[in-house]
XYZ file of C-alpha atoms in Angstrom:
559
model
C -126.720 86.007 31.219
C -126.594 89.311 33.015
C -123.378 91.366 33.129
C -121.860 91.361 36.623
C -120.700 94.941 37.641
C -118.637 96.252 40.473
C -120.684 98.613 42.644
C -119.159 102.136 43.312
C -117.933 103.025 46.737
C -120.440 104.802 49.008
C -120.133 108.575 49.381
C -120.636 110.705 52.423
C -123.999 110.169 53.981
C -124.781 107.177 51.761
C -125.501 103.640 52.874
C -122.351 101.511 52.997
C -121.898 99.093 50.126
C -123.254 95.545 50.568
C -120.961 92.782 51.750
C -118.906 91.445 48.872
C -119.276 87.836 47.932
C -116.325 85.453 47.778
C -118.070 83.357 45.181
C -121.002 83.887 42.862
C -122.859 81.268 40.805
C -124.855 82.612 37.921
C -127.115 81.380 35.083
C -128.487 78.458 37.104
C -131.862 76.914 37.753
C -131.950 76.668 41.542
C -134.489 74.723 43.522
C -134.156 76.068 47.093
C -136.642 73.958 48.943
C -137.961 77.198 50.602
C -141.621 77.898 50.182
C -141.048 81.687 50.398
C -138.536 81.667 47.562
C -138.643 78.270 45.803
C -136.557 79.125 42.864
C -133.580 81.395 41.957
C -131.144 82.056 39.152
C -127.978 82.869 41.073
C -126.508 82.586 44.466
C -123.661 84.370 46.296
C -121.452 82.846 48.982
C -119.433 84.593 51.610
C -117.162 82.404 53.761
C -119.063 79.098 54.317
C -122.589 80.495 53.993
C -125.059 81.776 51.442
C -124.969 85.560 51.214
C -127.837 86.009 48.752
C -130.092 84.349 46.119
C -131.887 85.970 43.229
C -131.626 86.705 39.598
C -128.276 87.343 37.945
C -129.010 91.063 38.065
C -129.957 91.023 41.726
C -126.702 89.232 42.634
C -124.473 91.368 40.347
C -123.837 94.119 42.926
C -122.291 91.648 45.394
C -119.323 91.038 43.165
C -115.968 92.696 43.704
C -112.339 92.443 42.457
C -111.754 89.301 44.383
C -114.993 87.546 43.687
C -114.942 84.201 41.907
C -117.698 83.739 39.292
C -118.971 80.462 37.982
C -121.366 80.198 35.060
C -123.617 77.269 35.766
C -124.653 77.233 32.055
C -128.282 76.713 32.823
C -127.685 73.585 34.989
C -129.933 72.613 37.894
C -128.947 73.307 41.480
C -130.286 71.615 44.586
C -129.450 71.574 48.279
C -126.719 69.199 49.158
C -127.886 65.637 49.597
C -128.095 64.194 53.176
C -127.771 60.416 53.892
C -129.455 59.963 57.233
C -128.263 56.422 57.897
C -125.045 54.822 56.767
C -121.765 53.235 58.014
C -119.283 55.236 56.232
C -115.778 53.819 56.608
C -115.731 50.607 54.524
C -112.390 49.047 53.854
C -111.143 47.836 50.542
C -112.329 44.290 50.731
C -113.921 41.619 48.655
C -117.287 43.004 47.485
C -119.908 40.375 46.454
C -122.896 42.809 46.363
C -123.053 42.989 42.487
C -123.378 39.211 42.234
C -126.648 37.283 42.418
C -125.528 33.769 41.586
C -123.673 31.421 43.839
C -121.291 30.167 41.184
C -120.282 33.786 40.325
C -119.524 34.428 43.967
C -117.349 31.320 44.134
C -115.298 32.516 41.159
C -114.932 35.904 42.751
C -113.770 34.519 46.101
C -111.242 32.191 44.398
C -109.925 35.072 42.277
C -109.574 37.280 45.317
C -107.702 34.599 47.200
C -105.321 34.136 44.176
C -104.601 37.845 43.794
C -104.098 38.479 47.573
C -101.739 35.703 48.586
C -100.333 37.793 51.383
C -103.608 38.162 53.247
C -103.901 35.695 56.127
C -107.638 35.987 55.968
C -110.157 36.393 53.102
C -112.482 39.124 54.268
C -115.407 40.488 52.384
C -119.113 41.351 52.353
C -122.264 41.719 50.295
C -123.511 38.145 49.610
C -127.270 37.822 49.239
C -129.387 35.003 50.545
C -131.395 34.884 47.328
C -128.333 33.929 45.327
C -128.122 30.472 46.827
C -130.169 27.411 45.833
C -132.567 25.839 48.330
C -130.826 25.113 51.580
C -128.843 28.395 51.552
C -125.149 29.038 51.918
C -122.814 26.873 54.000
C -119.167 26.382 54.863
C -119.014 23.811 52.066
C -119.596 26.637 49.612
C -116.411 28.284 50.793
C -114.306 25.138 51.504
C -114.718 24.194 47.852
C -112.666 27.209 46.686
C -110.590 28.291 49.838
C -109.989 25.338 52.056
C -106.699 26.392 53.622
C -107.169 30.017 54.667
C -109.895 31.317 56.983
C -112.710 33.190 55.207
C -115.114 35.643 56.826
C -117.867 37.094 54.636
C -120.659 39.378 55.914
C -123.957 39.286 54.111
C -125.500 42.277 52.362
C -127.288 43.429 55.484
C -124.268 43.018 57.708
C -126.261 40.848 60.237
C -124.985 37.403 59.224
C -121.476 35.988 58.512
C -120.589 33.079 56.392
C -117.264 31.455 57.296
C -115.397 28.430 56.095
C -114.253 25.376 57.978
C -110.782 26.845 58.746
C -112.328 29.905 60.425
C -114.585 27.700 62.541
C -111.566 25.639 63.483
C -109.536 28.756 64.528
C -112.511 30.157 66.562
C -113.161 26.721 68.187
C -116.800 26.741 67.090
C -118.067 23.242 67.166
C -121.256 21.321 67.703
C -120.843 22.055 71.418
C -120.820 25.786 70.908
C -123.766 27.434 72.682
C -125.549 30.370 71.095
C -124.298 33.662 72.432
C -126.786 36.285 73.772
C -128.434 37.814 70.698
C -126.944 35.471 68.204
C -127.358 32.030 66.565
C -124.735 29.522 65.474
C -126.658 27.805 62.741
C -126.240 23.953 62.789
C -127.238 21.162 60.419
C -129.479 18.195 61.099
C -126.486 16.384 62.596
C -125.637 19.304 64.957
C -122.610 20.534 63.117
C -122.028 24.255 62.492
C -122.997 25.185 58.926
C -120.728 28.232 58.754
C -123.613 30.667 59.094
C -123.309 32.896 62.157
C -126.274 35.170 62.753
C -126.130 38.509 64.629
C -123.829 38.459 67.653
C -122.618 34.915 66.858
C -120.546 36.406 64.020
C -118.344 38.007 66.717
C -117.077 34.477 67.664
C -115.039 34.570 64.407
C -114.836 38.310 63.741
C -112.747 38.815 66.862
C -109.905 36.810 65.194
C -109.900 38.843 61.911
C -106.778 41.017 61.942
C -107.750 44.633 62.288
C -106.733 47.125 59.627
C -103.842 49.413 60.397
C -104.309 53.256 60.580
C -102.960 53.766 57.030
C -105.500 51.295 55.568
C -108.203 53.149 57.345
C -106.935 56.484 56.175
C -106.777 55.464 52.551
C -110.283 53.922 52.841
C -111.722 57.099 54.397
C -110.187 59.317 51.728
C -111.566 56.937 49.017
C -115.129 56.974 50.542
C -115.117 60.765 50.929
C -114.343 61.169 47.218
C -117.041 58.643 46.378
C -119.663 60.369 48.584
C -118.815 63.794 47.073
C -119.246 62.388 43.591
C -122.790 61.375 44.486
C -123.661 64.851 45.760
C -123.552 64.051 49.414
C -122.674 66.848 51.732
C -123.910 65.441 55.133
C -124.400 62.017 56.639
C -125.483 60.365 59.903
C -122.976 57.747 60.755
C -125.221 55.191 62.456
C -122.413 53.364 64.222
C -119.869 54.389 66.795
C -116.486 55.095 65.078
C -114.485 53.655 67.991
C -110.823 53.183 66.902
C -111.640 54.786 63.549
C -112.172 58.221 65.115
C -108.493 59.035 64.995
C -108.556 58.724 61.146
C -111.558 61.096 60.914
C -109.762 63.554 63.186
C -106.654 63.335 61.025
C -108.517 64.112 57.814
C -110.441 66.856 59.647
C -107.165 68.494 60.705
C -105.903 68.246 57.122
C -108.994 70.049 55.935
C -110.021 67.094 53.804
C -113.316 66.104 55.525
C -115.468 66.569 52.401
C -118.646 65.479 54.097
C -120.278 66.656 57.352
C -120.666 63.819 59.916
C -123.213 63.366 62.651
C -121.978 60.428 64.712
C -123.814 58.015 67.011
C -122.581 56.516 70.316
C -123.581 52.951 71.342
C -126.994 52.557 72.916
C -126.439 49.918 75.620
C -128.539 48.131 78.223
C -126.270 48.894 81.156
C -124.088 51.867 80.161
C -121.898 52.818 83.022
C -121.162 56.379 84.353
C -117.746 56.049 82.928
C -119.212 55.332 79.433
C -121.358 58.411 79.620
C -118.427 60.571 80.712
C -116.348 59.373 77.741
C -119.210 59.966 75.300
C -119.898 63.390 76.762
C -116.224 64.174 76.348
C -116.465 63.307 72.683
C -119.592 65.523 72.310
C -117.706 68.462 73.812
C -114.564 67.816 71.721
C -116.444 67.563 68.415
C -119.293 70.170 68.314
C -118.376 71.438 64.915
C -119.999 71.735 61.511
C -117.852 68.908 60.040
C -117.817 66.449 62.895
C -120.373 66.212 65.650
C -121.677 63.705 68.204
C -125.304 63.805 69.352
C -127.103 60.510 68.804
C -127.169 57.099 70.376
C -127.816 54.062 68.197
C -129.230 50.764 69.439
C -130.415 47.475 67.861
C -133.723 45.973 68.778
C -133.808 43.181 66.240
C -132.143 41.755 63.117
C -133.135 41.478 59.418
C -135.901 39.793 57.395
C -133.630 37.843 55.045
C -132.173 35.827 57.897
C -135.477 35.709 59.876
C -133.974 37.664 62.761
C -136.234 40.735 62.494
C -138.710 40.524 65.304
C -142.318 39.871 64.251
C -145.662 39.525 65.852
C -146.574 36.563 63.513
C -144.250 33.797 62.315
C -142.262 33.927 59.056
C -143.087 31.451 56.314
C -141.415 28.267 57.557
C -141.710 29.348 61.199
C -139.924 31.524 63.721
C -140.800 35.022 64.905
C -137.280 36.547 64.780
C -134.659 37.397 67.324
C -135.618 40.194 69.813
C -132.565 41.578 71.414
C -134.220 43.660 74.192
C -137.112 43.333 76.560
C -139.614 46.257 76.707
C -138.479 47.172 80.204
C -134.803 47.203 79.209
C -135.335 49.534 76.225
C -137.631 51.750 78.255
C -135.121 52.148 80.979
C -132.166 52.744 78.730
C -133.987 55.222 76.413
C -135.071 57.237 79.421
C -131.493 57.405 80.777
C -129.959 58.394 77.413
C -132.692 60.988 76.987
C -132.046 62.439 80.410
C -128.459 63.004 79.426
C -129.535 64.838 76.196
C -128.827 62.149 73.576
C -131.065 61.635 70.524
C -132.011 58.012 70.557
C -131.968 56.045 67.294
C -133.329 52.499 67.394
C -132.885 49.913 64.643
C -136.296 48.191 64.356
C -137.241 46.276 61.188
C -139.946 43.831 62.198
C -143.342 45.037 63.229
C -142.860 43.788 66.822
C -139.550 45.700 67.118
C -141.051 48.859 65.616
C -143.913 48.590 68.158
C -141.396 48.131 71.003
C -139.388 51.272 69.891
C -142.541 53.399 69.800
C -143.696 52.052 73.152
C -140.292 53.007 74.633
C -140.456 56.496 73.147
C -143.911 56.950 74.588
C -142.629 55.832 77.978
C -139.804 58.427 77.830
C -142.194 61.224 77.089
C -144.311 60.323 80.127
C -141.221 59.731 82.394
C -139.059 62.759 81.367
C -141.654 65.257 80.196
C -142.079 67.073 76.949
C -139.173 68.420 74.793
C -137.985 68.399 71.247
C -136.377 64.981 71.095
C -136.725 63.861 67.457
C -136.216 60.216 68.449
C -135.880 58.036 65.412
C -136.705 54.494 64.329
C -134.152 53.148 61.890
C -135.307 51.143 58.857
C -138.970 50.671 59.964
C -139.273 48.096 57.250
C -142.431 46.216 58.172
C -144.522 48.277 60.580
C -148.073 47.498 61.577
C -150.424 49.923 59.853
C -151.839 50.902 63.286
C -148.418 52.043 64.441
C -147.685 54.465 61.567
C -149.847 57.302 62.984
C -147.924 57.051 66.238
C -144.808 58.427 64.648
C -146.534 61.777 64.187
C -148.233 61.684 67.537
C -144.944 61.018 69.261
C -142.821 63.289 67.067
C -140.705 60.365 65.982
C -138.746 60.469 62.756
C -139.059 57.509 60.320
C -135.396 56.890 59.205
C -135.941 54.839 56.096
C -133.706 53.658 53.179
C -134.890 54.369 49.637
C -133.068 51.351 48.064
C -134.593 48.949 50.496
C -137.523 48.834 48.063
C -135.313 47.643 45.332
C -137.141 44.592 43.857
C -134.052 42.532 43.023
C -133.814 38.769 43.155
C -133.260 38.571 46.938
C -136.239 40.941 47.577
C -138.639 39.001 45.366
C -137.448 35.405 46.020
C -136.385 35.555 49.683
C -137.538 38.666 51.572
C -141.108 38.800 50.232
C -141.525 35.042 50.458
C -140.496 34.999 54.148
C -142.827 37.853 54.978
C -145.866 36.527 53.013
C -148.116 38.594 50.838
C -149.802 40.776 53.474
C -146.668 41.886 55.217
C -144.795 42.236 51.955
C -147.493 44.587 50.711
C -146.619 47.072 53.470
C -142.797 46.619 53.535
C -140.781 49.731 52.897
C -144.051 51.513 51.926
C -142.599 55.036 52.221
C -145.741 56.741 50.975
C -147.650 55.538 54.046
C -145.447 57.716 56.303
C -145.849 60.672 53.959
C -149.660 60.261 53.897
C -149.737 60.196 57.729
C -147.703 63.401 57.903
C -144.656 61.690 59.438
C -141.143 63.129 59.138
C -139.278 60.727 56.957
C -135.506 60.921 56.403
C -133.892 58.878 53.675
C -130.595 57.112 53.842
C -128.788 54.196 52.153
C -127.453 52.054 55.017
C -124.265 51.911 52.958
C -122.560 49.533 52.482
C -125.804 47.496 52.484
C -126.790 49.520 49.444
C -125.024 52.156 47.335
C -124.712 55.703 48.602
C -125.856 56.915 45.169
C -128.712 59.301 46.076
C -130.101 59.588 42.561
C -130.404 55.831 42.355
C -132.116 55.710 45.661
C -134.604 58.330 44.579
C -135.295 56.412 41.382
C -136.136 53.279 43.408
C -138.529 55.207 45.754
C -140.175 56.827 42.745
C -140.558 53.776 40.547
C -140.128 50.777 42.869
C -138.198 49.190 40.040
C -134.643 48.063 39.491
C -132.442 50.233 37.356
C -133.239 47.831 34.501
C -136.932 48.655 34.857
C -138.216 45.465 36.511
C -140.868 44.547 37.391
C -142.617 46.435 34.718
C -145.408 47.684 36.965
C -143.113 48.229 39.938
C -143.108 46.266 43.241
C -146.302 47.301 44.957
C -146.491 50.446 42.775
C -149.190 52.008 45.018
C -146.332 52.954 47.344
C -144.429 55.052 44.807
C -143.393 58.584 45.790
C -143.127 61.733 43.717
C -139.600 62.876 42.827
C -140.037 66.050 44.909
C -141.046 63.915 47.947
C -137.936 61.760 47.632
C -135.796 64.831 47.157
C -137.161 66.412 50.311
C -136.509 63.260 52.252
C -132.809 63.407 51.064
C -132.517 67.146 51.938
C -135.034 68.975 54.154
C -136.072 65.985 56.241
C -132.489 64.774 56.525
C -131.463 68.095 58.058
C -134.413 68.011 60.472
C -133.519 64.439 61.593
C -130.155 65.650 62.880
C -131.359 69.075 64.288
C -129.684 70.891 61.463
C -132.659 72.579 59.723
C -131.405 76.090 60.664
C -128.099 75.451 58.731
C -128.907 73.084 55.861
C -131.519 71.160 53.989
C -132.647 74.133 51.869
C -130.825 77.005 50.205
C -131.439 80.255 51.970
C -129.586 83.358 53.136
C -127.253 82.617 56.085
C -127.479 78.794 55.623
C -124.480 76.821 54.857
C -123.427 76.907 51.200
C -124.019 73.120 50.640
C -125.370 72.401 47.210
C -125.115 70.100 44.192
C -125.325 70.847 40.498
C -126.992 68.225 38.313
C -126.837 67.777 34.564
C -130.622 67.364 34.230
C -133.837 68.614 35.843
C -134.743 65.554 37.932
C -138.129 67.014 38.869
C -139.372 66.734 35.284
C -140.591 63.356 33.934
C -139.689 60.644 33.117
C -138.206 59.229 36.311
C -135.438 57.683 34.197
C -133.845 61.197 34.352
C -132.721 60.259 37.863
C -130.503 57.534 36.377
C -129.301 59.646 33.492
C -128.557 62.714 35.460
C -124.923 63.309 36.539
C -123.521 65.109 39.539
C -121.493 67.866 37.932
C -120.472 69.875 41.006
C -120.698 69.306 44.803
C -120.069 72.188 47.127
C -119.745 72.070 50.943
C -119.442 75.276 52.841
C -118.533 77.139 49.688
C -115.700 74.734 48.860
C -115.843 72.318 45.871
C -115.635 68.729 46.924
C -116.375 67.256 43.507
C -116.283 68.495 39.937
C -117.086 66.151 37.052
C -114.670 66.126 34.140
C -117.387 67.174 31.771
C -117.989 70.338 33.767
C -114.702 72.284 33.417
C -113.906 75.185 35.705
C -114.934 78.650 34.737
C -111.767 80.777 34.395
C -113.439 83.523 36.431
C -113.956 81.193 39.377
C -110.374 81.548 40.612
C -110.521 85.265 41.203
């Protein structure tokens, strides 16, 4: 490692000394993401931004008496990871996502009820349709273990709720209950509610669940921030409106504890009022900063495959084409209005018909409002028609995809793929098709649908296998990505998707000092390195947000 020296003061007539660095990181192996300077050994930080990159010797002259120095010990450095689609603030609730057997979920629900006797409701999420035997989940599944207290459990995708008999009773949901707009109250052959409430029908019961208090939200946000930092996340797009939660974000921001940069979305509505737009504009003006910013509008065009609510051109196995939530005219008109007011439009579209509708709407807006840099996005894009993929590039639309959606677990193989049928399953979450078409593709997690663990998501996109290595050949292995492609989707493309490419996504002079230090070189084979590698250090704007216990502080870093 090169010796870091203090440069002498400039004499008369000489050039002034270079700006001193607040922090210098040396002896690293840095992947910058910049074509002009793809690698470096050291980087210097002044304030919140990168002052210089180069070799240890080239950076040495930027040190001074107050410069903190960290020896990276040959570790690998990458731009900070960006999750382009998640729902960040998840409360401490019953989590069923690790379980793939109905009997295991019943035991977990019973144990939660036993250990939380003070809770008037049992609230949780994460159940998977593939975990249940033929016939699927029903209220009887819950009544068998918690008959006396109301239970509300969202599924893994967050689009369907399973509730027990007590919850249906409190919400007055009966055989006479009519499906609300955009929702389905599932009923059995006798016309009785089964306890499954799809899409907006879940609100019939959700409205009765006691809301968390501010302190519960505050604790949950702090917990999630620590969690995200430990995964190497430095920026996220929060694809849902924070609403009453915003005050908690503002509190943590004022405390200087917002360890992740947030790009928030407002609601995308069919008939937004002038008062709505004035309130949203006020939020955009109030929060234009590097840590908390509003700029997008998120809408839902359809549901999800596992519950047959994603909108399809052709029927699912067993019938039904999904649950479209908008007409083409409605989405055209609303997208044009939001665009006129300067909002970036993000449309959830999973089924091929919904994806086509989103693209048609974006094409309509371009013709109606004229050309400009919009970067409209389609969120999830799980099952597009092959003929629609080139339109993303033609229209300048970002494909906002989720790496772990290709995880071939039990639900994917035994429910998702079966409902789609072989032809559609073969093009589901086929990320390489977008890359091959030259489409901008930004990766996310859709947390809490899947984990925020970026390295795990990259592994899935690269192998199309579970962490256990199944199936052996990968799920439709022809759609695998290279590690570098997956890395770019979690960095460079993520920054582009939120109009931030001038400030982040790569490591370059004057960009924000957002980076992550990993224990292994994930760009070298085998792909299992992605699962073995640990996040040793996460830095946001020159401030450490996470340091692993096995990577102790350099004594010189506190200068």
